[in-house]
mmCIF file of C-alpha atoms and ligand atoms in Angstrom:
data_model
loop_
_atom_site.group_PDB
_atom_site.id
_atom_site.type_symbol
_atom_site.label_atom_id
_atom_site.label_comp_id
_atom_site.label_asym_id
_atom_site.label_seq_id
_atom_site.Cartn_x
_atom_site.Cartn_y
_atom_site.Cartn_z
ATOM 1 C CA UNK A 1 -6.002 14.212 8.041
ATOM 2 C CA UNK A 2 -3.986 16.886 9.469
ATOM 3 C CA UNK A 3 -0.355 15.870 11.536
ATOM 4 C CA UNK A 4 0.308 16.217 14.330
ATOM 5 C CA UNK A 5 -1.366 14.197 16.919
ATOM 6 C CA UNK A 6 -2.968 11.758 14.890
ATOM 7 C CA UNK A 7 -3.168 8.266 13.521
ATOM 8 C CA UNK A 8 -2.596 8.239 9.874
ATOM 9 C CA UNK A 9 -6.010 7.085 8.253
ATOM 10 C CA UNK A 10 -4.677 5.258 5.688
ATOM 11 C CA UNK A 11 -0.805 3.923 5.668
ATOM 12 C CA UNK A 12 0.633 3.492 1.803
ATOM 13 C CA UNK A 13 3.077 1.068 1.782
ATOM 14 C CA UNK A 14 6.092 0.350 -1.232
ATOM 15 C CA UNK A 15 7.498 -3.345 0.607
ATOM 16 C CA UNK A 16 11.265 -3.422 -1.111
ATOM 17 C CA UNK A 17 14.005 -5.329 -0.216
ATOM 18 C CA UNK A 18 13.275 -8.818 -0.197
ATOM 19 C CA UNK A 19 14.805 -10.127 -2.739
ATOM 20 C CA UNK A 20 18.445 -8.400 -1.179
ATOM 21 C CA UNK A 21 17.597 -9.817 2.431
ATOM 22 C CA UNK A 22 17.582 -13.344 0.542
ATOM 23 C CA UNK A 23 20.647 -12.732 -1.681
ATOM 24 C CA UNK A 24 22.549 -12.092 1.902
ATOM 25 C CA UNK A 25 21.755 -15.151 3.332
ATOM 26 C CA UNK A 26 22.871 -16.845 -0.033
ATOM 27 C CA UNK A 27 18.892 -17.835 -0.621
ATOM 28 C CA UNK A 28 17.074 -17.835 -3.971
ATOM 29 C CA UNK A 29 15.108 -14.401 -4.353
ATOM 30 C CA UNK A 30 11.853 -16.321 -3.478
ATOM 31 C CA UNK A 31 12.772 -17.037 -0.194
ATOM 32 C CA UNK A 32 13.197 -13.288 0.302
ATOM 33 C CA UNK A 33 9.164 -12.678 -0.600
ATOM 34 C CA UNK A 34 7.981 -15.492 1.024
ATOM 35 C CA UNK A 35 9.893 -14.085 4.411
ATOM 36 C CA UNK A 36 7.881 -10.568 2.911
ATOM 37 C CA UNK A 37 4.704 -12.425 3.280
ATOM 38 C CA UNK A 38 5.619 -12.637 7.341
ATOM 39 C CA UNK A 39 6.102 -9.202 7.581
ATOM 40 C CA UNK A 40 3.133 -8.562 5.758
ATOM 41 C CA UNK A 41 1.357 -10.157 7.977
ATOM 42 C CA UNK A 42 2.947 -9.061 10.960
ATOM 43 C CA UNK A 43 1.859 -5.335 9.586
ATOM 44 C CA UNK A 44 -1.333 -5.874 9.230
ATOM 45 C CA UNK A 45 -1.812 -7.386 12.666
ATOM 46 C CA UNK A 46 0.329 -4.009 13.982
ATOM 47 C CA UNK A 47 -2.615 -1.627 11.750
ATOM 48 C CA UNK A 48 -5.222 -3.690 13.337
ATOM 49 C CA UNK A 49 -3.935 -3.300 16.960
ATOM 50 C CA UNK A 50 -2.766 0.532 16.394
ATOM 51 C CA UNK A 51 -6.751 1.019 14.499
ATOM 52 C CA UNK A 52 -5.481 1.940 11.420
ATOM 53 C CA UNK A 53 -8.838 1.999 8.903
ATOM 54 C CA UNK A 54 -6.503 1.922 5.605
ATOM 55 C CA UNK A 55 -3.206 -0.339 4.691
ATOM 56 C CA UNK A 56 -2.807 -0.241 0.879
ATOM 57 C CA UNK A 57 0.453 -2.684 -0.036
ATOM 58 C CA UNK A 58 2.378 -2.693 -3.581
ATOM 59 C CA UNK A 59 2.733 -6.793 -4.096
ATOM 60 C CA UNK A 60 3.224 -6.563 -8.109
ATOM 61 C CA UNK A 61 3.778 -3.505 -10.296
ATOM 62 C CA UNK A 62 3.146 -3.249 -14.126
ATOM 63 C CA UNK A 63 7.079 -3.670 -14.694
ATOM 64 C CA UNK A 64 7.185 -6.596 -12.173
ATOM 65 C CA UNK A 65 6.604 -8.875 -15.474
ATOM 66 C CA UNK A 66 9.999 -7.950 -16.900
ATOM 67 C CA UNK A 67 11.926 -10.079 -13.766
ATOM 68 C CA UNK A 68 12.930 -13.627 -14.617
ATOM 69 C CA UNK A 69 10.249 -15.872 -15.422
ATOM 70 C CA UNK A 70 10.793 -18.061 -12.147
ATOM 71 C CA UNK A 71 10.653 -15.067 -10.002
ATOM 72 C CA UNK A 72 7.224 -13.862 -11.498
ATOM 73 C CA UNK A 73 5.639 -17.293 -11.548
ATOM 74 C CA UNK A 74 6.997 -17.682 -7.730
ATOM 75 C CA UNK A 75 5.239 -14.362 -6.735
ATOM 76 C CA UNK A 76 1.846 -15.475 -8.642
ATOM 77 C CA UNK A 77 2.536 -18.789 -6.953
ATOM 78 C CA UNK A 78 3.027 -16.922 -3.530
ATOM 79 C CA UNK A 79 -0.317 -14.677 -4.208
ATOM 80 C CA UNK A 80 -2.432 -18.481 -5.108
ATOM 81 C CA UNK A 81 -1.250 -20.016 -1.219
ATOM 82 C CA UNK A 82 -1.632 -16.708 0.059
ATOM 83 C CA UNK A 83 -5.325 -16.305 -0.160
ATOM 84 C CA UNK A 84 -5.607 -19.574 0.484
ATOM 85 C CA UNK A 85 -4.222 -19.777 3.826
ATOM 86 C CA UNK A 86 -4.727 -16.159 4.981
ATOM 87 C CA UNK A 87 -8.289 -15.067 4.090
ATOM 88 C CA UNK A 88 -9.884 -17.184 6.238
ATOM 89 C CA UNK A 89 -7.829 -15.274 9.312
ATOM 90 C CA UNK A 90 -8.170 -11.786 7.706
ATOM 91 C CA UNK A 91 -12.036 -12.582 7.514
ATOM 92 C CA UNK A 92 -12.396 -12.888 11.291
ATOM 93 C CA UNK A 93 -10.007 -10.466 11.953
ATOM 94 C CA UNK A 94 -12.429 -7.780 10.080
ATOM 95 C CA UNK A 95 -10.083 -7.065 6.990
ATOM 96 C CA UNK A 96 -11.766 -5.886 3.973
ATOM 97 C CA UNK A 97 -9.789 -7.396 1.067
ATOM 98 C CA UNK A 98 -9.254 -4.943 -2.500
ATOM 99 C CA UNK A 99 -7.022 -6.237 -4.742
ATOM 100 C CA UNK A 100 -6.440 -2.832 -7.532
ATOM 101 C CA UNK A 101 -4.714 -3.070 -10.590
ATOM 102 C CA UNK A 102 -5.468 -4.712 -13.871
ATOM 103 C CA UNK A 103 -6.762 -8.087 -13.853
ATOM 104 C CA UNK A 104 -6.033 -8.966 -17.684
ATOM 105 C CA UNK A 105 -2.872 -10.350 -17.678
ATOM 106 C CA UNK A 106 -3.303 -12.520 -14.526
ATOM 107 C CA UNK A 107 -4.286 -16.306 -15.439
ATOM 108 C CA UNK A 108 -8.052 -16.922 -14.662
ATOM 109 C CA UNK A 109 -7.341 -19.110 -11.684
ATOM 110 C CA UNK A 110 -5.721 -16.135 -9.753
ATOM 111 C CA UNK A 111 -8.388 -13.648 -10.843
ATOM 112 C CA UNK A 112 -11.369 -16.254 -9.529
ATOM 113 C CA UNK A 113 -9.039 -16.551 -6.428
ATOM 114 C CA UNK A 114 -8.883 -12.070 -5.959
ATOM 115 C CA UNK A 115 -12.720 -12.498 -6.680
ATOM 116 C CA UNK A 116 -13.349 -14.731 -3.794
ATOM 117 C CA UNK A 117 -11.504 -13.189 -1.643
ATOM 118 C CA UNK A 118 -12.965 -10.025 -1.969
ATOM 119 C CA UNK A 119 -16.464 -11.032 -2.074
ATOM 120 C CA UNK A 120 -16.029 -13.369 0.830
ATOM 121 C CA UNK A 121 -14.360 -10.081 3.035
ATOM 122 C CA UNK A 122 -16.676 -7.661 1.504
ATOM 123 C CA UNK A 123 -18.654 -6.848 4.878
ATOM 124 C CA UNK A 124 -15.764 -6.497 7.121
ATOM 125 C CA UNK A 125 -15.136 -2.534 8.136
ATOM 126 C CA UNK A 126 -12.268 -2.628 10.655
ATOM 127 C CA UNK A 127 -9.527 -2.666 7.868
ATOM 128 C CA UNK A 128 -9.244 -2.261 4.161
ATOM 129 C CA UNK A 129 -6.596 -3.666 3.075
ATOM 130 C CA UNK A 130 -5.676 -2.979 -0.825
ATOM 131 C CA UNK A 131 -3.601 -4.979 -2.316
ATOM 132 C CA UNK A 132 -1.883 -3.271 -5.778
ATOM 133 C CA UNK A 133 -1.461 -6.632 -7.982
ATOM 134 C CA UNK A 134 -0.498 -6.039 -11.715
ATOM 135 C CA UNK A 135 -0.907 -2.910 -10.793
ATOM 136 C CA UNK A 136 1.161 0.997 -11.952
ATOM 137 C CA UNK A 137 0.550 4.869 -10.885
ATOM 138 C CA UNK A 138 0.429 5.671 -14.595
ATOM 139 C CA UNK A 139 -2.093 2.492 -16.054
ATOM 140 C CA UNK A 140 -4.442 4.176 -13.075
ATOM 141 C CA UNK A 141 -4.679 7.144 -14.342
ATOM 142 C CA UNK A 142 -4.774 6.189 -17.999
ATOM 143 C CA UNK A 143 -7.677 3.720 -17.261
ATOM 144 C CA UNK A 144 -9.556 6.171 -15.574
ATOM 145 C CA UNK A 145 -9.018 8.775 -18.016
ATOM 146 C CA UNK A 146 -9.751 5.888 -21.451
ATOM 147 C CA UNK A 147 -12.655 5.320 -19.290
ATOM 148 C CA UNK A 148 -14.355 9.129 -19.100
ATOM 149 C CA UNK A 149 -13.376 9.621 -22.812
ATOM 150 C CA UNK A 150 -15.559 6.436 -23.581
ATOM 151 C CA UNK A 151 -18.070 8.024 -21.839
ATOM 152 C CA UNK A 152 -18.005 11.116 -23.463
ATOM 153 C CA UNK A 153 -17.539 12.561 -19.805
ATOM 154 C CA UNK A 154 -15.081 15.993 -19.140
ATOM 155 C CA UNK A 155 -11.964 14.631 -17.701
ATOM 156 C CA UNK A 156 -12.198 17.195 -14.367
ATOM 157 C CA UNK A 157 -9.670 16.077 -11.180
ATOM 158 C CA UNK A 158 -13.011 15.093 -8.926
ATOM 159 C CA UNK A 159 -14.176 13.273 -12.344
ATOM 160 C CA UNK A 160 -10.926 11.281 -12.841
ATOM 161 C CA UNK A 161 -10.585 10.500 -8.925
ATOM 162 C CA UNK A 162 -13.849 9.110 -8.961
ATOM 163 C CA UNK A 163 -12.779 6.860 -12.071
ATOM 164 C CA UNK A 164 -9.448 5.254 -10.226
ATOM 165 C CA UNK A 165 -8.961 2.212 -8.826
ATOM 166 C CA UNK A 166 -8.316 3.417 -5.261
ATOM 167 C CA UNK A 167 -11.819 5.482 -5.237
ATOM 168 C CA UNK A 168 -12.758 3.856 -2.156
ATOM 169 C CA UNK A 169 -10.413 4.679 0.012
ATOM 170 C CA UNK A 170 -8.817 8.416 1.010
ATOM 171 C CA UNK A 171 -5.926 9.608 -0.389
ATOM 172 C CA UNK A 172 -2.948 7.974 1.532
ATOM 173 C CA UNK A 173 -1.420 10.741 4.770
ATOM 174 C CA UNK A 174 1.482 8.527 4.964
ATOM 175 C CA UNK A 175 3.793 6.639 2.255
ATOM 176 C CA UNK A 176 6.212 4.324 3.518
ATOM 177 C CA UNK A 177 9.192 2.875 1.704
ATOM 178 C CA UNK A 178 11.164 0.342 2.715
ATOM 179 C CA UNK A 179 14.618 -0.885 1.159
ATOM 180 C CA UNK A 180 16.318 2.113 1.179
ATOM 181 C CA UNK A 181 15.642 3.692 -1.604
ATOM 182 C CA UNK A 182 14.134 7.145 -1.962
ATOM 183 C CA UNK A 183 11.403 6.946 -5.283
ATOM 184 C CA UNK A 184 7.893 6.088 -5.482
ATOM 185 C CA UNK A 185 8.680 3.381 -8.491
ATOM 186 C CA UNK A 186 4.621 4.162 -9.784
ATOM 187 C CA UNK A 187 3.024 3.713 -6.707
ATOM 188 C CA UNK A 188 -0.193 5.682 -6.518
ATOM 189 C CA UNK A 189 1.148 8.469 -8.444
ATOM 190 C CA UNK A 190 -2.146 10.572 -8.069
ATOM 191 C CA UNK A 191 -3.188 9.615 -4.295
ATOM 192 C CA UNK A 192 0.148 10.910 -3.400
ATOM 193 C CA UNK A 193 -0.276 14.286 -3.959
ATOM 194 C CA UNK A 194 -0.394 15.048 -0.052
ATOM 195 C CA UNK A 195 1.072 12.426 1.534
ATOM 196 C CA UNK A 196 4.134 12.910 3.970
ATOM 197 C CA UNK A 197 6.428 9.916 2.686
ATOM 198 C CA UNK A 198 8.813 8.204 5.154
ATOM 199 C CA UNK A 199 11.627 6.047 3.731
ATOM 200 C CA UNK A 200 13.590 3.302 6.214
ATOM 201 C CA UNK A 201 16.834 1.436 5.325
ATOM 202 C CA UNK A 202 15.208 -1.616 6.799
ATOM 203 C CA UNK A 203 15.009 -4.064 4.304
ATOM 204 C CA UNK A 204 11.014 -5.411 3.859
ATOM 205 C CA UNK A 205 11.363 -8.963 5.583
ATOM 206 C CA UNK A 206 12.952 -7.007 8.837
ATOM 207 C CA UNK A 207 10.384 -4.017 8.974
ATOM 208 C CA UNK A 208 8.980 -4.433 12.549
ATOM 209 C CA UNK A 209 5.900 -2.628 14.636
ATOM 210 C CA UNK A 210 8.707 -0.938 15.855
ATOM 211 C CA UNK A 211 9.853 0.956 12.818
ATOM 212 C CA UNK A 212 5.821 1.409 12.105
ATOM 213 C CA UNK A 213 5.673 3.154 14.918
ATOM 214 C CA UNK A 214 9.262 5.015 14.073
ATOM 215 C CA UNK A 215 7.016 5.980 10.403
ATOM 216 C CA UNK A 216 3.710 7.092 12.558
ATOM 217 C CA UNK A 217 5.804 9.053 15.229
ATOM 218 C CA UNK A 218 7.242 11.365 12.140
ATOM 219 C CA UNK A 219 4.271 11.481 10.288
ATOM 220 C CA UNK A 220 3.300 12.874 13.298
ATOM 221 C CA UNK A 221 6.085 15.795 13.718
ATOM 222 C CA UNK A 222 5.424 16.367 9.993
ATOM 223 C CA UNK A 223 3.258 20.358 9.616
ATOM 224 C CA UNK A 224 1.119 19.436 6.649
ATOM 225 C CA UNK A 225 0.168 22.527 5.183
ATOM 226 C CA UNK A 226 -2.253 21.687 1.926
ATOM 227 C CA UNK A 227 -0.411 24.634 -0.073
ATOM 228 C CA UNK A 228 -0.949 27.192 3.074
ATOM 229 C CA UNK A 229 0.992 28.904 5.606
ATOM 230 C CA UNK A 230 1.987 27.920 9.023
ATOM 231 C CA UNK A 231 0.327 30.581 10.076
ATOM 232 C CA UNK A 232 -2.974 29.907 8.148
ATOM 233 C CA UNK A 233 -2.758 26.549 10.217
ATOM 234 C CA UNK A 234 -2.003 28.209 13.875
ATOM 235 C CA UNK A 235 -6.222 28.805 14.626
ATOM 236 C CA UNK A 236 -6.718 25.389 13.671
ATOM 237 C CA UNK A 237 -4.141 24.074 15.784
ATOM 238 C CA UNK A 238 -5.702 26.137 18.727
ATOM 239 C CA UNK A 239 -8.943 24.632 18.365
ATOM 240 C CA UNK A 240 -7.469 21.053 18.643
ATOM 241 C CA UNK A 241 -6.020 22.243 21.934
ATOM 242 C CA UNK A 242 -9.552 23.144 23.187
ATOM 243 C CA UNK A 243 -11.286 20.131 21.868
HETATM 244 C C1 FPP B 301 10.122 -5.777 -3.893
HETATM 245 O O1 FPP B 301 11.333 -6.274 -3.369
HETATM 246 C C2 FPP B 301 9.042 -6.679 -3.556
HETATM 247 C C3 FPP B 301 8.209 -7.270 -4.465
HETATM 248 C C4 FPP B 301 8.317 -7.044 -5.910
HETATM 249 C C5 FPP B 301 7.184 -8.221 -4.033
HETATM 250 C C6 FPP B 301 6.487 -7.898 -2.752
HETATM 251 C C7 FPP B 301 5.825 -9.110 -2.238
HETATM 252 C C8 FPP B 301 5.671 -9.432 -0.939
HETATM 253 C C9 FPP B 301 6.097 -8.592 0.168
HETATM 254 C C10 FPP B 301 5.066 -10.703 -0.538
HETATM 255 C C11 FPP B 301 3.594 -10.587 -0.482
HETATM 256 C C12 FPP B 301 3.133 -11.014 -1.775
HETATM 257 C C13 FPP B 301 1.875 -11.126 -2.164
HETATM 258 C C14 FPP B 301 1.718 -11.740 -3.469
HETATM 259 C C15 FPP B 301 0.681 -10.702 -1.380
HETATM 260 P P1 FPP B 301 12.526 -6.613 -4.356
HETATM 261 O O2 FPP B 301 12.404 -8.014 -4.788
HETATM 262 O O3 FPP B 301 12.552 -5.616 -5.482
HETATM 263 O O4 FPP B 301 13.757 -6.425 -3.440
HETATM 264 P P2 FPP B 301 15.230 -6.009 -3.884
HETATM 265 O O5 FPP B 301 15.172 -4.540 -4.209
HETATM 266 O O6 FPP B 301 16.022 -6.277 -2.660
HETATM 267 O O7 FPP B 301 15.631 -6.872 -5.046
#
């Protein structure tokens, strides 16, 4: 959707900084994503009040396997009590559940467990959440395009959008990163094309509603042009004035 004066329809959402939030308070790393977990929720309880239809959240990238072996079997660990404790609430809250990424690699027990919880949130409509488990910018697109080839199909851009994991959803309007640090790290790499990114120096455990709303009063000062002019946009503008 066009800025300003909007909601963003779907909020993007790289959640760094927990393990440095943990180092400062001389905790192991863990402690850092299970206080990430909290602020997880706390967001998606903010983009249910504020009626935000999208949240997409990176929880594990492709490289995430190269971090010590404790770390990754605490986040897998973290994922397993996760959906146990919080789909029940997310199913009456009206959360549709996606978790996108690639499921080979994860042990079966956690891909019956992303199963379930998808099928059992599958008619909810207020929110979709995705959840990008396992999950890299680049494997997207090279699944989608393996995928067409198979098929014998022309690898077009509609033809390869319609092939990616995040094909249900519009492309992200707003990108947020948190941590401090100004790179996408892989994050959807081809749904990015046109969204405005925001970047705070609040570390993920301490990202509040407050500095959501900080992200979605930018967004909203943000002129998104789509490759045009200003002045292309200026009729446009006038008609949302009389609407
Ligand atoms: C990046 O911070 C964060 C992650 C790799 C994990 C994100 C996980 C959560 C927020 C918890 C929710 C988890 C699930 C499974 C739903 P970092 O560790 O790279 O932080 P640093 O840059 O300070 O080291």
């Amino acid at each position: 959707m066009t800025a300003p004066g909007g909601l963003p329809q779907h909020i993007a959402i790289v959640m760094d900084g927990n393990g440095r939030w943990a180092t400062k308070r001389f905790l192991p790393r863990l402690a850092g994503h299970r206080q990430g977990m909290e602020s997880l929720r706390r967001c998606i309880r903010a983009c249910l009040d504020r009626g935000v239809p999208v949240l997409t959240v990176f929880a594990f990238s492709s490289e995430n396997w190269n971090r010590p072996a404790d770390e990754v079997s605490g986040l897998m660990e973290l994922l397993a009590t996760a959906l146990a404790k919080e789909v029940p609430q997310l199913l009456k809250d009206g959360v549709r559940l996606h978790f996108v990424g690639e499921r080979a690699g994860l042990s079966d027990n956690v891909r019956a467990g992303l199963d379930q919880a998808e099928q059992a949130t599958a008619s909810n409509s207020r929110l979709v959440l995705n959840v990008c488990f396992n999950y890299g910018g680049r494997w997207d697109i090279a699944q989608a395009a393996a995928r067409l080839a198979a098929q014998g199909q022309p690898i077009t851009e509609l033809a390869l959008h319609q092939a990616m994991a995040m094909s249900h959803v519009p492309d992200p309007d707003l990108i947020i990163r948190t941590g401090g640090e100004l790179r996408l790290s892989n994050f959807l790499l081809w749904q990015a094309a046109y969204a405005e990114l925001f970047f705070s120096d609040k570390l993920w455990p301490d990202f509040d509603e407050a500095e959501l709303d900080r992200a979605i009063a930018e967004f909203n000062r943000r002129e998104r042009r789509y490759g045009q002019t200003s002045e292309q946009l200026l009729p446009a503008a006038d008609e949302r004035k009389l609407a």
